[in-house]
């Protein structure tokens, strides 16, 4: 729904399936309860769904983890990490994918309670660039957010903000390289 | 010339009258809350009001019934139409709301629910079963998200949020008066007085409404109930005051 969004890593089709299910859950909740699905309930439903695939021999567990960002009337902005085991945990900061260990270390250094959304975008871009393995190919950094600036809706971060953050990230990377050298 | 055989046999069987007697369906009515119910928003909460007469045709089955039912501490429902239908819809709504609350709120505010949620659940039940039900309901309550809310869910299963609404057979007589005298942001006392007066007026003119006036006030700190006996209800044009009755030798 408008107030929730996801990002996934791992097998892309599996990640798409998870998103598709999340959309159905939102739609079903809206049609029965007449309101947008609360974060906790969506997380719960998704966890159940993913767990289902670990119970039966006839199916395989999902090959994808995802991060879910939801805006909730009561809980405000919530970030959930969904894993193939069916675990679904709320976090202040989380990372998934190949470079997640390094990314988690970087995130732990941040004072998450006091960051504004704009500052967070810059940090995220910086961390993505910093933890990207140089041996891999070039990549595009895609950023989405859900915050007061986006009107409480899950949207792509506006281009000028992305460009600025990516420039800053690349600059930080170069200066790090210089220091290393 | 029976219009609906199944309805006939249920109502007849309920009264132990064999269908073969051939009594016309109009002579035997299902138990209905021929009623006046209403709810209104005031500055800081809602007031729900109802009469207390349950009639089966001309026979008053219960002169002190309670048509305002609690769904959760902060959301109450006024019922009109078929007593059986509304009681059962209310039971379903209570159950669904509790289940939802367990998932949603866990240990925070276990007794509280979003008013809009309750209204939507009621609406879903009313709409999906519209051909079987005869139930007009008003949901009123207070929650932290949207404050004081009143939702009217009439016969077809539509739902609308309103500042005030009336329902039941007696409501027809007071639409004009309510529209004329309604004010936004009344105080609690003003709102309670207004609702009580409206119901008294409906009782005065509607044969299926009567008895006591029941009020429930819901606000941020909780809810409270009141009952106004006929002697405490305001008099209408050319009515005589209620004569105090002797009860067991003591003047009531």
Coordinates of N, CA, C and O in Angstrom, one line a residue, chain B residues 7-188:
Chain B
X7 N -40.3 -17.0 6.5 CA -40.5 -16.1 7.6 C -41.7 -16.4 8.4 O -41.7 -16.4 9.6
X8 N -42.8 -16.8 7.7 CA -44.0 -17.1 8.4 C -43.8 -18.3 9.3 O -44.1 -18.3 10.5
X9 N -43.2 -19.4 8.8 CA -43.1 -20.6 9.6 C -42.1 -20.4 10.8 O -42.4 -20.9 11.9
X10 N -41.1 -19.5 10.6 CA -40.2 -19.3 11.8 C -41.0 -18.5 12.9 O -40.9 -18.9 14.1
X11 N -41.6 -17.4 12.5 CA -42.3 -16.7 13.5 C -43.4 -17.4 14.1 O -43.6 -17.4 15.3
X12 N -44.2 -18.1 13.3 CA -45.3 -18.9 13.8 C -44.8 -20.0 14.8 O -45.3 -20.1 15.9
X13 N -43.8 -20.7 14.3 CA -43.3 -21.8 15.2 C -42.8 -21.2 16.5 O -42.9 -21.8 17.6
X14 N -42.2 -20.0 16.5 CA -41.7 -19.4 17.7 C -42.8 -19.2 18.7 O -42.5 -19.2 19.9
X15 N -44.0 -19.0 18.2 CA -45.1 -18.8 19.2 C -45.9 -20.0 19.4 O -47.0 -19.9 20.0
X16 N -45.4 -21.1 18.8 CA -46.1 -22.4 19.0 C -47.4 -22.5 18.2 O -48.3 -23.2 18.6
X17 N -47.6 -21.6 17.2 CA -48.8 -21.7 16.4 C -48.5 -22.5 15.1 O -47.6 -22.1 14.4
X18 N -49.2 -23.6 14.9 CA -48.8 -24.3 13.7 C -49.2 -23.6 12.4 O -50.2 -22.9 12.4
X19 N -48.3 -23.6 11.4 CA -48.5 -22.8 10.2 C -49.8 -23.1 9.5 O -50.4 -22.3 8.9
X20 N -50.3 -24.4 9.7 CA -51.6 -24.8 9.0 C -52.7 -23.9 9.4 O -53.7 -23.8 8.7
X21 N -52.7 -23.2 10.5 CA -53.8 -22.3 10.9 C -54.0 -21.2 9.8 O -55.1 -20.7 9.8
X22 N -53.0 -20.9 9.1 CA -53.2 -19.9 8.0 C -53.4 -18.5 8.5 O -54.1 -17.7 7.9
X23 N -52.8 -18.1 9.6 CA -52.9 -16.8 10.0 C -51.9 -15.9 9.2 O -50.8 -16.3 8.9
X24 N -52.4 -14.8 8.8 CA -51.6 -13.9 7.9 C -50.3 -13.5 8.6 O -50.3 -13.2 9.8
X25 N -49.2 -13.4 7.9 CA -47.9 -13.1 8.5 C -47.9 -11.7 9.2 O -47.2 -11.6 10.2
X26 N -48.7 -10.8 8.7 CA -48.6 -9.4 9.3 C -49.1 -9.5 10.7 O -48.9 -8.6 11.5
X27 N -49.9 -10.5 11.1 CA -50.5 -10.6 12.4 C -49.4 -10.9 13.5 O -49.6 -10.7 14.6
X28 N -48.4 -11.6 13.0 CA -47.3 -12.1 14.0 C -46.0 -11.4 13.6 O -45.5 -11.7 12.5
X29 N -45.4 -10.7 14.5 CA -44.2 -10.0 14.1 C -43.0 -10.6 14.8 O -43.1 -11.1 15.9
X30 N -41.9 -10.6 14.2 CA -40.6 -11.0 14.9 C -40.3 -10.0 16.0 O -40.8 -8.8 15.9
X31 N -39.6 -10.4 16.9 CA -39.2 -9.4 18.0 C -38.3 -8.4 17.4 O -37.3 -8.6 16.8
X32 N -38.8 -7.1 17.5 CA -38.0 -6.1 16.9 C -37.8 -5.0 17.9 O -38.6 -4.7 18.8
X33 N -36.7 -4.3 17.8 CA -36.5 -3.1 18.6 C -37.0 -1.9 17.9 O -36.3 -1.1 17.3
X34 N -38.4 -1.8 17.8 CA -39.0 -0.6 17.2 C -38.5 0.5 18.2 O -38.9 0.5 19.3
X35 N -37.8 1.4 17.7 CA -36.8 2.1 18.6 C -36.6 3.5 18.2 O -37.0 4.0 17.2
X36 N -36.0 4.2 19.2 CA -35.3 5.5 18.8 C -33.9 5.3 19.4 O -33.7 5.1 20.6
X37 N -32.9 5.5 18.5 CA -31.5 5.5 18.9 C -30.9 6.7 18.3 O -31.3 7.2 17.2
X38 N -29.9 7.2 19.0 CA -29.1 8.3 18.4 C -27.7 8.4 19.1 O -27.5 7.9 20.1
X39 N -26.9 9.1 18.3 CA -25.5 9.4 18.9 C -25.1 10.7 18.4 O -25.4 11.1 17.3
X40 N -24.3 11.4 19.2 CA -23.8 12.7 18.7 C -22.4 13.0 19.3 O -22.0 12.5 20.4
X41 N -21.6 13.7 18.6 CA -20.3 14.1 19.0 C -20.4 15.4 19.8 O -21.2 16.3 19.5
X42 N -19.6 15.5 20.9 CA -19.5 16.8 21.6 C -18.0 17.1 21.7 O -17.2 16.3 21.3
X43 N -17.7 18.2 22.4 CA -16.4 18.6 22.5 C -15.6 17.7 23.5 O -15.6 17.9 24.7
X44 N -15.0 16.7 23.0 CA -14.2 15.8 23.8 C -14.8 14.4 23.9 O -14.2 13.5 24.6
X45 N -15.9 14.1 23.2 CA -16.4 12.7 23.3 C -17.7 12.5 22.6 O -18.0 13.4 21.7
X46 N -18.4 11.4 22.8 CA -19.7 11.2 22.2 C -20.7 10.8 23.2 O -20.4 10.3 24.3
X47 N -22.0 11.1 22.9 CA -23.1 10.7 23.7 C -24.0 9.8 22.9 O -24.3 10.1 21.8
X48 N -24.3 8.6 23.4 CA -25.2 7.7 22.7 C -26.5 7.6 23.5 O -26.4 7.6 24.7
X49 N -27.6 7.6 22.9 CA -28.9 7.5 23.6 C -29.8 6.6 22.9 O -29.8 6.3 21.7
X50 N -30.7 6.0 23.7 CA -31.7 5.1 23.2 C -32.9 5.0 24.1 O -32.8 5.3 25.3
X51 N -34.0 4.6 23.6 CA -35.2 4.3 24.4 C -35.0 2.9 24.9 O -34.0 2.3 24.7
X52 N -36.1 2.3 25.6 CA -35.9 1.0 26.1 C -37.0 0.0 25.8 O -37.3 -0.9 26.6
X53 N -37.8 0.3 24.7 CA -38.9 -0.6 24.5 C -38.6 -1.6 23.4 O -38.1 -1.2 22.3
X54 N -38.9 -2.8 23.7 CA -38.8 -3.9 22.7 C -40.2 -4.4 22.4 O -40.8 -4.9 23.3
X55 N -40.6 -4.3 21.1 CA -42.0 -4.7 20.8 C -42.1 -5.8 19.9 O -41.2 -6.0 19.0
X56 N -43.1 -6.6 20.0 CA -43.5 -7.6 19.0 C -44.9 -7.3 18.5 O -45.8 -7.6 19.2
X57 N -44.9 -6.5 17.5 CA -46.2 -6.0 17.1 C -46.7 -5.0 18.1 O -46.0 -4.0 18.3
X58 N -47.8 -5.2 18.7 CA -48.3 -4.2 19.7 C -47.9 -4.6 21.1 O -48.1 -3.8 22.0
X59 N -47.4 -5.8 21.3 CA -47.0 -6.3 22.6 C -45.6 -5.8 22.9 O -44.7 -6.0 22.2
X60 N -45.5 -5.2 24.1 CA -44.2 -4.7 24.6 C -43.5 -5.9 25.2 O -43.8 -6.3 26.4
X61 N -42.5 -6.5 24.5 CA -41.8 -7.6 25.1 C -40.9 -7.3 26.3 O -40.8 -8.0 27.2
X62 N -40.3 -6.1 26.2 CA -39.4 -5.7 27.3 C -39.5 -4.2 27.4 O -39.2 -3.5 26.4
X63 N -39.9 -3.6 28.5 CA -40.0 -2.2 28.6 C -38.7 -1.5 29.2 O -38.7 -0.3 29.3
X64 N -37.7 -2.3 29.5 CA -36.5 -1.8 30.0 C -35.3 -2.4 29.4 O -34.3 -2.7 30.1
X65 N -35.4 -2.5 28.1 CA -34.2 -3.2 27.4 C -33.1 -2.2 27.3 O -33.2 -1.0 27.3
X66 N -31.9 -2.8 27.0 CA -30.7 -2.0 26.8 C -30.2 -2.1 25.4 O -29.7 -3.2 25.0
X67 N -30.4 -1.1 24.7 CA -30.1 -1.1 23.2 C -28.7 -0.6 22.9 O -28.3 -0.5 21.8
X68 N -28.0 -0.1 24.0 CA -26.7 0.4 23.7 C -25.7 -0.7 24.3 O -25.7 -1.0 25.5
X69 N -25.0 -1.3 23.4 CA -24.2 -2.4 23.8 C -22.7 -2.1 23.7 O -22.3 -1.4 22.8
X70 N -21.9 -2.6 24.6 CA -20.5 -2.3 24.6 C -19.7 -3.2 23.7 O -19.9 -4.4 23.7
X71 N -18.9 -2.6 22.8 CA -18.1 -3.5 22.0 C -16.7 -3.6 22.6 O -16.1 -4.6 22.8
X72 N -16.2 -2.4 22.9 CA -15.0 -2.3 23.8 C -15.2 -1.2 24.8 O -16.2 -0.4 24.6
X73 N -14.3 -1.0 25.7 CA -14.5 0.1 26.7 C -14.8 1.4 26.0 O -15.5 2.3 26.6
X74 N -14.1 1.7 24.9 CA -14.2 3.0 24.3 C -15.1 3.0 23.1 O -15.2 4.1 22.4
X75 N -15.7 1.9 22.7 CA -16.6 1.9 21.5 C -17.9 1.2 21.9 O -17.9 0.0 22.3
X76 N -19.0 1.9 21.7 CA -20.3 1.3 22.0 C -21.2 1.3 20.8 O -21.0 2.2 19.9
X77 N -22.2 0.5 20.7 CA -23.0 0.4 19.6 C -24.5 0.5 19.9 O -25.0 -0.2 20.9
X78 N -25.3 1.3 19.2 CA -26.7 1.4 19.4 C -27.4 0.5 18.4 O -27.0 0.5 17.2
X79 N -28.4 -0.3 18.8 CA -29.0 -1.3 17.9 C -30.4 -0.9 17.7 O -31.2 -0.6 18.6
X80 N -30.8 -1.1 16.4 CA -32.2 -0.9 16.0 C -32.6 -1.9 15.0 O -31.7 -2.4 14.2
X81 N -33.9 -2.3 14.8 CA -34.3 -3.3 13.9 C -34.5 -4.6 14.6 O -35.0 -4.6 15.7
X82 N -34.2 -5.7 14.0 CA -34.5 -7.0 14.6 C -33.5 -7.2 15.8 O -32.3 -7.0 15.7
X83 N -34.1 -7.5 16.9 CA -33.3 -7.7 18.1 C -32.3 -8.8 17.9 O -31.1 -8.7 18.3
X84 N -32.8 -9.9 17.3 CA -31.9 -11.1 17.1 C -30.7 -10.8 16.2 O -29.6 -11.1 16.5
X85 N -31.1 -10.1 15.1 CA -30.0 -9.8 14.2 C -28.9 -8.9 14.8 O -27.7 -9.1 14.7
X86 N -29.4 -7.8 15.5 CA -28.4 -6.9 16.0 C -27.6 -7.5 17.1 O -26.4 -7.2 17.3
X87 N -28.2 -8.3 17.9 CA -27.5 -8.9 19.0 C -26.4 -9.8 18.5 O -25.2 -9.8 19.0
X88 N -26.7 -10.6 17.4 CA -25.7 -11.4 16.9 C -24.6 -10.7 16.1 O -23.4 -11.1 16.1
X89 N -25.0 -9.7 15.4 CA -24.0 -8.9 14.7 C -23.0 -8.3 15.7 O -21.8 -8.3 15.5
X90 N -23.6 -7.8 16.8 CA -22.8 -7.2 17.8 C -21.8 -8.2 18.4 O -20.6 -7.9 18.7
X91 N -22.3 -9.4 18.6 CA -21.4 -10.5 19.1 C -20.3 -10.8 18.2 O -19.1 -10.9 18.6
X92 N -20.6 -10.8 16.9 CA -19.5 -11.1 15.9 C -18.5 -9.9 15.9 O -17.3 -10.1 15.9
X93 N -19.0 -8.7 16.0 CA -18.2 -7.6 15.9 C -17.2 -7.5 17.1 O -16.0 -7.3 17.0
X94 N -17.8 -7.8 18.3 CA -17.0 -7.9 19.5 C -15.9 -8.9 19.3 O -14.7 -8.6 19.7
X95 N -16.2 -10.1 18.8 CA -15.2 -11.1 18.7 C -14.1 -10.7 17.7 O -13.0 -10.9 18.0
X96 N -14.5 -10.2 16.6 CA -13.6 -9.8 15.5 C -12.6 -8.7 16.1 O -11.5 -8.7 15.8
X97 N -13.3 -7.8 16.8 CA -12.5 -6.7 17.3 C -11.5 -7.2 18.3 O -10.3 -6.8 18.4
X98 N -11.9 -8.1 19.2 CA -10.9 -8.6 20.2 C -9.8 -9.4 19.5 O -8.6 -9.2 19.9
X99 N -10.1 -10.2 18.5 CA -9.1 -10.9 17.8 C -8.1 -9.9 17.2 O -6.9 -10.1 17.3
X100 N -8.6 -8.9 16.6 CA -7.8 -7.9 15.9 C -6.9 -7.2 16.9 O -5.7 -7.0 16.7
X101 N -7.5 -6.9 18.1 CA -6.8 -6.2 19.1 C -5.6 -7.0 19.7 O -4.6 -6.5 20.0
X102 N -5.8 -8.3 19.8 CA -4.7 -9.1 20.3 C -3.5 -9.0 19.4 O -2.4 -8.9 19.9
X103 N -3.8 -9.0 18.1 CA -2.6 -8.9 17.1 C -2.1 -7.5 17.2 O -0.9 -7.3 17.1
X104 N -3.0 -6.6 17.2 CA -2.6 -5.2 17.0 C -1.9 -4.5 18.2 O -0.9 -3.9 18.1
X105 N -2.5 -4.6 19.3 CA -2.1 -3.9 20.4 C -1.4 -4.7 21.5 O -0.7 -4.1 22.3
X106 N -1.6 -6.0 21.5 CA -1.0 -6.8 22.5 C -1.3 -6.3 23.9 O -2.4 -6.3 24.3
X107 N -0.2 -5.8 24.5 CA -0.4 -5.4 25.9 C -0.7 -3.9 26.1 O -1.0 -3.5 27.2
X108 N -0.7 -3.2 25.0 CA -1.0 -1.8 25.2 C -2.5 -1.6 25.1 O -3.1 -2.1 24.2
X109 N -3.1 -0.9 26.0 CA -4.6 -0.6 26.0 C -5.4 -1.8 25.6 O -6.1 -1.7 24.5
X110 N -5.4 -2.9 26.3 CA -6.2 -4.0 25.8 C -7.7 -3.8 25.6 O -8.3 -4.4 24.8
X111 N -8.2 -2.8 26.4 CA -9.6 -2.6 26.3 C -10.1 -1.7 25.2 O -11.2 -1.4 25.0
X112 N -9.1 -1.1 24.5 CA -9.4 0.0 23.5 C -9.3 -0.5 22.1 O -8.5 -1.3 21.8
X113 N -10.2 0.0 21.2 CA -10.1 -0.3 19.8 C -10.3 1.0 19.0 O -11.0 1.9 19.5
X114 N -9.9 1.0 17.8 CA -10.1 2.1 16.9 C -11.6 2.1 16.5 O -12.2 1.0 16.1
X115 N -12.3 3.2 16.7 CA -13.7 3.3 16.4 C -14.0 3.0 14.9 O -14.9 2.3 14.6
X116 N -13.1 3.5 14.1 CA -13.2 3.3 12.6 C -13.2 1.8 12.3 O -13.9 1.3 11.4
X117 N -12.3 1.1 13.0 CA -12.2 -0.4 12.8 C -13.5 -1.1 13.1 O -14.0 -1.9 12.3
X118 N -14.1 -0.8 14.3 CA -15.3 -1.4 14.7 C -16.4 -1.1 13.7 O -17.2 -1.9 13.3
X119 N -16.4 0.2 13.3 CA -17.5 0.6 12.3 C -17.3 -0.2 11.0 O -18.3 -0.6 10.4
X120 N -16.1 -0.3 10.5 CA -15.8 -1.0 9.3 C -16.2 -2.5 9.4 O -16.8 -3.1 8.5
X121 N -15.9 -3.1 10.5 CA -16.3 -4.5 10.7 C -17.8 -4.7 10.7 O -18.4 -5.6 10.0
X122 N -18.5 -3.8 11.4 CA -19.9 -3.8 11.4 C -20.5 -3.6 10.0 O -21.4 -4.3 9.6
X123 N -19.9 -2.7 9.3 CA -20.4 -2.4 7.9 C -20.2 -3.7 7.0 O -21.1 -4.0 6.3
X124 N -19.1 -4.3 7.1 CA -18.8 -5.5 6.3 C -19.9 -6.6 6.6 O -20.4 -7.2 5.7
X125 N -20.1 -6.8 7.9 CA -21.1 -7.8 8.2 C -22.5 -7.4 7.7 O -23.3 -8.2 7.1
X126 N -22.8 -6.1 7.9 CA -24.2 -5.7 7.4 C -24.3 -5.7 5.9 O -25.3 -6.2 5.4
X127 N -23.3 -5.4 5.2 CA -23.4 -5.3 3.8 C -23.4 -6.7 3.2 O -24.2 -7.1 2.3
X128 N -22.5 -7.6 3.7 CA -22.4 -8.9 3.1 C -23.6 -9.8 3.4 O -23.9 -10.7 2.6
X129 N -24.3 -9.4 4.4 CA -25.5 -10.2 4.7 C -26.8 -9.4 4.6 O -27.8 -9.6 5.3
X130 N -26.7 -8.4 3.7 CA -27.8 -7.4 3.6 C -29.2 -8.1 3.3 O -30.2 -7.6 3.8
X131 N -29.2 -9.2 2.6 CA -30.5 -9.8 2.2 C -31.1 -10.5 3.4 O -32.2 -10.8 3.4
X132 N -30.2 -10.9 4.4 CA -30.8 -11.6 5.5 C -31.0 -10.8 6.7 O -31.8 -11.2 7.6
X133 N -30.3 -9.7 6.9 CA -30.4 -8.9 8.1 C -31.4 -7.8 8.0 O -31.6 -7.2 6.9
X134 N -31.9 -7.4 9.2 CA -32.7 -6.2 9.3 C -32.1 -5.5 10.5 O -32.7 -5.6 11.6
X135 N -31.0 -4.8 10.3 CA -30.3 -4.2 11.4 C -29.8 -2.8 11.1 O -29.0 -2.6 10.1
X136 N -30.2 -1.8 11.9 CA -29.6 -0.5 11.7 C -28.8 -0.2 13.0 O -29.3 -0.3 14.1
X137 N -27.6 0.2 12.8 CA -26.7 0.4 13.9 C -26.0 1.7 13.9 O -25.8 2.3 12.8
X138 N -25.7 2.2 15.1 CA -24.9 3.4 15.2 C -23.7 3.1 16.1 O -23.9 2.6 17.2
X139 N -22.5 3.3 15.6 CA -21.3 3.1 16.4 C -20.8 4.4 16.9 O -20.6 5.4 16.1
X140 N -20.5 4.5 18.2 CA -20.0 5.8 18.7 C -18.8 5.5 19.6 O -18.9 4.5 20.3
X141 N -17.8 6.3 19.6 CA -16.7 6.0 20.5 C -15.6 7.1 20.5 O -15.7 8.1 19.7
X142 N -14.6 6.9 21.3 CA -13.5 7.8 21.3 C -12.2 7.0 21.2 O -12.1 6.0 21.9
X143 N -11.3 7.4 20.4 CA -10.0 6.8 20.4 C -8.9 7.9 20.2 O -9.2 9.0 19.8
X144 N -7.7 7.5 20.5 CA -6.6 8.5 20.5 C -6.2 9.0 19.1 O -5.7 10.1 18.9
X145 N -6.6 8.2 18.0 CA -6.2 8.6 16.7 C -7.0 9.7 16.1 O -6.5 10.7 15.6
X146 N -8.4 9.4 16.1 CA -9.3 10.4 15.5 C -10.2 11.1 16.5 O -11.1 11.8 16.1
X147 N -10.0 10.8 17.7 CA -10.9 11.5 18.7 C -12.3 10.9 18.7 O -12.5 9.7 18.5
X148 N -13.3 11.8 19.0 CA -14.7 11.4 19.1 C -15.2 11.1 17.7 O -15.0 11.9 16.8
X149 N -15.8 10.0 17.5 CA -16.4 9.6 16.2 C -17.8 9.0 16.4 O -18.0 8.3 17.3
X150 N -18.6 9.3 15.4 CA -19.9 8.6 15.3 C -20.1 8.1 13.9 O -19.8 8.9 12.9
X151 N -20.4 6.9 13.7 CA -20.7 6.3 12.4 C -22.1 5.7 12.3 O -22.5 5.0 13.2
X152 N -22.8 6.0 11.3 CA -24.1 5.5 11.1 C -24.1 4.3 10.1 O -23.5 4.5 9.0
X153 N -24.6 3.2 10.4 CA -24.7 2.1 9.5 C -26.1 1.6 9.4 O -26.6 0.8 10.1
X154 N -26.9 2.2 8.4 CA -28.3 1.9 8.3 C -28.5 0.6 7.6 O -27.6 -0.2 7.3
X155 N -29.7 0.3 7.2 CA -30.2 -1.0 6.7 C -29.4 -1.6 5.6 O -29.1 -2.8 5.7
X156 N -29.0 -0.9 4.6 CA -28.3 -1.6 3.5 C -26.9 -2.0 3.7 O -26.3 -2.8 2.9
X157 N -26.3 -1.4 4.8 CA -24.9 -1.8 5.0 C -23.9 -0.7 4.5 O -22.8 -0.9 4.3
X158 N -24.4 0.5 4.4 CA -23.5 1.6 4.1 C -23.0 2.2 5.4 O -23.5 1.9 6.4
X159 N -21.9 2.9 5.3 CA -21.3 3.5 6.5 C -20.9 4.9 6.2 O -20.4 5.2 5.2
X160 N -21.3 5.7 7.2 CA -20.9 7.1 7.0 C -20.5 7.8 8.4 O -21.3 7.6 9.3
X161 N -19.4 8.5 8.4 CA -19.1 9.2 9.6 C -19.9 10.5 9.6 O -19.9 11.2 8.6
X162 N -20.5 10.7 10.8 CA -21.4 11.9 10.9 C -21.2 12.6 12.2 O -20.7 11.9 13.2
X163 N -21.5 13.9 12.4 CA -21.4 14.5 13.7 C -22.5 14.0 14.6 O -22.3 13.9 15.8
X164 N -23.7 13.7 14.1 CA -24.7 13.1 14.9 C -25.6 12.3 14.0 O -25.7 12.6 12.7
X165 N -26.3 11.4 14.5 CA -27.3 10.7 13.7 C -28.4 10.1 14.6 O -28.2 9.9 15.8
X166 N -29.5 9.8 13.9 CA -30.6 9.2 14.7 C -31.0 7.9 13.9 O -30.8 7.8 12.7
X167 N -31.7 7.0 14.6 CA -32.0 5.7 13.9 C -33.2 5.1 14.6 O -33.6 5.5 15.7
X168 N -33.8 4.1 13.9 CA -35.0 3.4 14.5 C -36.2 4.0 14.0 O -36.2 5.1 13.4
X169 N -37.4 3.4 14.4 CA -38.6 3.9 13.9 C -39.0 5.3 14.5 O -39.6 6.1 13.8
X170 N -38.5 5.6 15.7 CA -38.9 6.9 16.3 C -38.1 8.0 15.7 O -38.4 9.2 15.9
X171 N -37.0 7.7 15.0 CA -36.1 8.7 14.5 C -36.8 9.6 13.5 O -36.5 10.8 13.4
X172 N -37.8 9.1 12.8 CA -38.5 9.9 11.8 C -39.1 11.1 12.3 O -39.2 12.1 11.7
X173 N -39.6 11.0 13.6 CA -40.3 12.2 14.2 C -39.3 13.3 14.7 O -39.8 14.4 15.1
X174 N -38.1 13.0 14.8 CA -37.2 14.0 15.4 C -36.1 14.5 14.4 O -35.2 15.3 14.8
X175 N -36.1 14.1 13.2 CA -35.1 14.5 12.2 C -35.0 16.0 12.2 O -34.0 16.7 12.3
X176 N -36.2 16.6 12.0 CA -36.3 18.1 11.9 C -35.8 18.8 13.1 O -35.0 19.7 13.1
X177 N -36.3 18.3 14.3 CA -35.9 19.0 15.5 C -34.4 18.9 15.7 O -33.7 19.9 16.1
X178 N -33.8 17.7 15.5 CA -32.4 17.5 15.6 C -31.6 18.5 14.7 O -30.7 19.1 15.1
X179 N -32.0 18.5 13.4 CA -31.3 19.3 12.5 C -31.3 20.8 12.9 O -30.4 21.5 12.8
X180 N -32.5 21.2 13.5 CA -32.7 22.6 13.8 C -31.9 23.0 15.1 O -31.4 24.1 15.2
X181 N -31.8 22.1 16.0 CA -31.2 22.5 17.3 C -29.8 22.0 17.5 O -29.1 22.3 18.5
X182 N -29.2 21.3 16.5 CA -27.8 20.8 16.7 C -26.8 21.9 16.7 O -26.9 22.9 15.9
X183 N -25.8 21.8 17.5 CA -24.7 22.7 17.5 C -23.4 21.9 17.6 O -23.3 20.9 18.3
X184 N -22.4 22.4 16.9 CA -21.1 21.7 17.0 C -20.5 22.0 18.4 O -20.7 23.1 19.0
X185 N -19.6 21.1 18.8 CA -18.8 21.4 20.0 C -19.6 21.8 21.3 O -19.3 22.8 21.9
X186 N -20.7 21.1 21.5 CA -21.4 21.3 22.8 C -20.5 20.8 23.9 O -19.6 20.0 23.7
X187 N -20.9 21.2 25.1 CA -20.2 20.6 26.3 C -20.9 19.3 26.5 O -22.0 19.0 26.0
X188 N -20.3 18.5 27.4 CA -20.9 17.2 27.8 C -22.3 17.3 28.3 O -23.2 16.6 27.9

